[in-house]
Amino acid sequence: MEILPGPEWEGLLNELKKQKCTALFIGATDSGKSSLVKYLVKRLIQETIKVSIVDSDIGQSTLGLPGTISMKVFSDDRDIENFRFEKMFFVGSINPAKKITLMIEGSKRMVDICREKSDITFVDTTGLVSGEIGRALKIGKVRAIKPEHIIAIQRHDELEHILKLIENINIHRIRASVMAKCRGREHRMKYREKKFLDYFNEKRVSEFLLHQHAVGFFYNGKSFRLKHGDFKDGTIIGLNHNDDTMALGVIVETTAHSILFKSPIKSLRGINRVVFGEITI
């Protein structure tokens, strides 16, 4: 679908391409953050500027999978056509309010990778902006990532309680596009379901068995000993090499000492951590 630029987008584009930078996008749900990011990426690569996206919208990720923070570097139009993540960080929830520390840590990890590989890095964030929790999440990301630009997309003044706390960073206030579509809860649920069904396509997955003594089991950033019944069948897990998520899996069965799961991963070689999440399918 063609993205129609807003009246302020061209000026923002010209400002961002002046120097190598990182820009953090903030906006409420359905404010059009992702559309603006995609438009800017397409325009910048046309000028041979290498751009990367960190998609930390764990509930409605366009680049990656639900419950993950993902990244990709864009060099030409082929990368736009193949709009799929290169690396991901498994958070394990679609609710950012439950995982603020992991959200901040995972976003910074992805940004650090992108800064090494691209001229400009865009960080797309969740629509959680209201109240103390929304403010804590966004300010935490700003302090960890230290972007040169904040792109604040708002309909009225819903972001000002966050923006007033930000100092020494260029803030660009952009009016939310009238074309931005409001999507209901059911639509969001179906979107996430389709993402997982595509990823765990029966033609792509295999079954694997992992014993607890072979890898570390983690939940909420802490190691634990698995007990029978701790997690439901259908729970999504992250298959990690240290902090790097190599693939996701879905639990078929758990015992007191092992898990049986399906995943599109080709081999478990190098996997030394299993991160358990709160998402079930």
Coordinates of C-alpha atoms in Angstrom, one line a residue, residues 69-273:
I69 CA 12.4 -6.6 19.5
S70 CA 13.9 -6.9 16.1
M71 CA 16.2 -5.1 13.7
K72 CA 17.1 -5.0 10.0
V73 CA 19.5 -2.9 7.9
F74 CA 18.2 -1.5 4.6
S75 CA 20.5 -0.7 1.7
D76 CA 18.2 -0.8 -1.4
D77 CA 14.7 -1.5 -2.6
R78 CA 15.1 -5.2 -2.3
D79 CA 15.4 -4.9 1.4
I80 CA 12.1 -3.0 1.5
E81 CA 10.4 -5.7 -0.5
N82 CA 11.8 -8.4 1.9
F83 CA 10.6 -6.6 5.0
R84 CA 11.6 -9.1 7.6
F85 CA 13.9 -9.0 10.6
E86 CA 17.6 -10.0 10.6
K87 CA 18.0 -10.3 14.4
M88 CA 15.7 -10.4 17.3
F89 CA 15.6 -10.2 21.1
F90 CA 12.9 -12.3 22.8
V91 CA 11.0 -10.3 25.5
G92 CA 8.3 -12.9 26.0
S93 CA 5.2 -10.7 26.3
I94 CA 3.1 -8.5 24.2
N95 CA 2.5 -6.1 27.1
P96 CA 5.4 -3.7 27.5
A97 CA 4.2 -2.6 31.0
K98 CA 5.2 -6.0 32.3
K99 CA 8.7 -6.0 30.9
I100 CA 10.0 -2.5 31.1
T101 CA 13.6 -3.5 32.0
L102 CA 13.8 -6.1 29.3
M103 CA 12.3 -3.6 26.8
I104 CA 15.0 -1.1 27.5
E105 CA 17.8 -3.6 27.5
G106 CA 16.6 -5.3 24.3
S107 CA 16.1 -2.0 22.5
K108 CA 19.6 -0.8 23.4
R109 CA 21.1 -4.1 22.3
M110 CA 19.5 -3.9 18.9
V111 CA 20.4 -0.2 18.5
D112 CA 24.1 -0.9 19.3
I113 CA 24.2 -3.5 16.5
C114 CA 22.5 -1.2 14.0
R115 CA 24.8 1.7 14.8
E116 CA 27.7 -0.4 13.7
K117 CA 26.1 -1.3 10.4
S118 CA 24.2 1.8 9.2
D119 CA 24.3 5.6 8.9
I120 CA 20.9 6.2 10.4
T121 CA 19.0 4.1 12.9
F122 CA 15.3 4.5 13.5
V123 CA 13.7 3.1 16.7
D124 CA 10.0 2.4 16.4
T125 CA 8.3 2.1 19.8
T126 CA 5.1 0.8 21.4
G127 CA 2.0 2.9 21.8
L128 CA 2.3 2.8 25.6
V129 CA 2.7 6.5 26.3
S130 CA 0.1 7.3 29.0
G131 CA 0.6 7.6 32.7
E132 CA 3.7 6.9 34.8
I133 CA 4.4 3.6 33.2
G134 CA 4.4 5.0 29.6
R135 CA 6.6 7.8 30.7
A136 CA 9.0 5.5 32.6
L137 CA 9.3 3.2 29.5
K138 CA 10.0 6.0 27.0
I139 CA 12.4 8.0 29.3
G140 CA 14.2 4.8 30.1
K141 CA 14.7 4.1 26.4
V142 CA 15.9 7.7 25.8
R143 CA 18.5 7.5 28.6
A144 CA 19.7 4.1 27.5
I145 CA 19.9 4.7 23.7
K146 CA 20.8 8.4 23.8
P147 CA 19.3 9.3 20.4
E148 CA 20.1 12.5 18.6
H149 CA 16.5 13.0 17.6
I150 CA 13.1 12.3 19.1
I151 CA 10.2 12.1 16.5
A152 CA 7.0 12.8 18.5
I153 CA 3.8 11.9 16.6
Q154 CA 0.8 13.2 18.4
R155 CA -2.8 14.2 17.8
H156 CA -3.1 16.7 20.6
D157 CA -0.6 17.1 23.4
E158 CA -0.6 13.5 24.7
L159 CA 3.2 13.2 24.6
E160 CA 4.1 16.4 26.4
H161 CA 4.4 14.8 29.8
I162 CA 7.2 12.8 28.3
L163 CA 8.8 15.4 26.1
K164 CA 9.1 18.0 28.9
L165 CA 11.6 15.7 30.7
I166 CA 13.9 15.4 27.6
E167 CA 16.9 17.7 27.4
N168 CA 19.6 18.3 24.9
I169 CA 18.0 16.2 22.2
N170 CA 16.3 17.5 19.0
I171 CA 12.5 17.0 19.3
H172 CA 10.4 17.0 16.2
R173 CA 6.7 17.3 16.8
I174 CA 4.7 15.8 13.9
R175 CA 1.0 15.8 13.6
A176 CA -0.5 12.3 13.4
S177 CA -1.7 11.6 9.9
V178 CA -5.5 11.6 9.3
M179 CA -4.8 8.5 7.2
A180 CA -3.7 6.5 10.3
K181 CA -6.1 3.7 10.9
C182 CA -7.5 2.8 14.3
R183 CA -7.4 -1.0 14.7
G184 CA -9.5 -2.8 17.4
R185 CA -8.4 -5.5 19.8
E186 CA -9.8 -8.3 17.7
H187 CA -7.8 -7.0 14.6
R188 CA -4.6 -6.9 16.7
M189 CA -5.2 -10.4 18.0
K190 CA -5.7 -11.8 14.5
Y191 CA -2.6 -10.0 13.3
R192 CA -0.4 -11.6 16.0
E193 CA -2.0 -15.0 15.4
K194 CA -1.1 -14.8 11.7
K195 CA 2.4 -13.8 12.4
F196 CA 3.0 -16.8 14.6
L197 CA 1.1 -19.2 12.2
D198 CA 3.4 -18.1 9.4
Y199 CA 6.5 -18.5 11.5
F200 CA 5.6 -21.9 12.9
N201 CA 4.4 -23.2 9.6
E202 CA 4.2 -27.0 9.8
K203 CA 6.3 -27.4 6.6
R204 CA 9.1 -25.4 8.2
V205 CA 9.3 -26.7 11.8
S206 CA 10.8 -29.8 13.5
E207 CA 10.5 -31.2 16.9
F208 CA 13.3 -30.9 19.4
L209 CA 13.9 -32.2 23.0
L210 CA 16.1 -30.3 25.4
H211 CA 17.1 -31.5 28.9
Q212 CA 17.5 -29.0 31.7
H213 CA 21.0 -30.1 32.4
A214 CA 22.1 -29.2 28.8
V215 CA 21.0 -25.5 28.8
G216 CA 20.0 -22.7 31.2
F217 CA 16.3 -22.0 31.6
F218 CA 15.4 -18.4 32.1
Y219 CA 12.2 -16.4 33.0
N220 CA 12.0 -12.7 33.5
G221 CA 15.8 -12.4 33.1
K222 CA 16.5 -14.9 35.9
S223 CA 17.5 -18.6 35.8
F224 CA 15.2 -21.2 37.3
R225 CA 14.7 -24.9 37.7
L226 CA 11.8 -26.3 35.6
K227 CA 9.0 -28.1 37.3
H228 CA 6.3 -30.1 35.7
G229 CA 3.3 -27.9 34.9
D230 CA 5.2 -24.6 35.2
F231 CA 4.3 -23.6 31.6
K232 CA 1.4 -24.5 29.4
D233 CA 1.7 -26.4 26.1
G234 CA 1.7 -23.8 23.4
T235 CA 4.0 -21.4 25.3
I236 CA 6.4 -19.5 23.1
I237 CA 10.1 -19.7 24.1
G238 CA 13.2 -18.0 22.9
L239 CA 16.2 -20.1 21.8
N240 CA 19.2 -18.1 22.7
H241 CA 23.0 -18.1 22.4
N242 CA 23.7 -16.0 25.5
D243 CA 21.6 -12.9 25.0
D244 CA 21.1 -13.3 21.2
T245 CA 17.8 -15.0 20.3
M246 CA 18.5 -17.3 17.4
A247 CA 14.9 -18.5 16.9
L248 CA 11.6 -19.0 18.7
G249 CA 10.0 -22.3 19.7
V250 CA 6.5 -23.4 20.9
I251 CA 6.2 -25.9 23.7
V252 CA 4.6 -29.3 22.9
E253 CA 5.2 -30.9 26.3
T254 CA 7.1 -30.3 29.5
T255 CA 8.4 -32.7 32.2
A256 CA 10.3 -32.0 35.4
H257 CA 13.5 -32.2 33.5
S258 CA 13.0 -31.4 29.9
I259 CA 10.9 -29.7 27.2
L260 CA 9.6 -30.9 23.9
F261 CA 9.1 -28.1 21.4
K262 CA 8.7 -27.2 17.7
S263 CA 10.8 -24.6 16.0
P264 CA 12.0 -23.7 12.4
I265 CA 15.6 -23.6 13.7
K266 CA 17.8 -26.0 11.8
S267 CA 20.0 -27.1 14.7
L268 CA 20.3 -26.5 18.4
R269 CA 24.1 -26.2 18.2
G270 CA 25.2 -23.1 20.1
I271 CA 21.9 -22.8 22.0
N272 CA 22.7 -22.4 25.7
R273 CA 19.7 -20.6 27.0

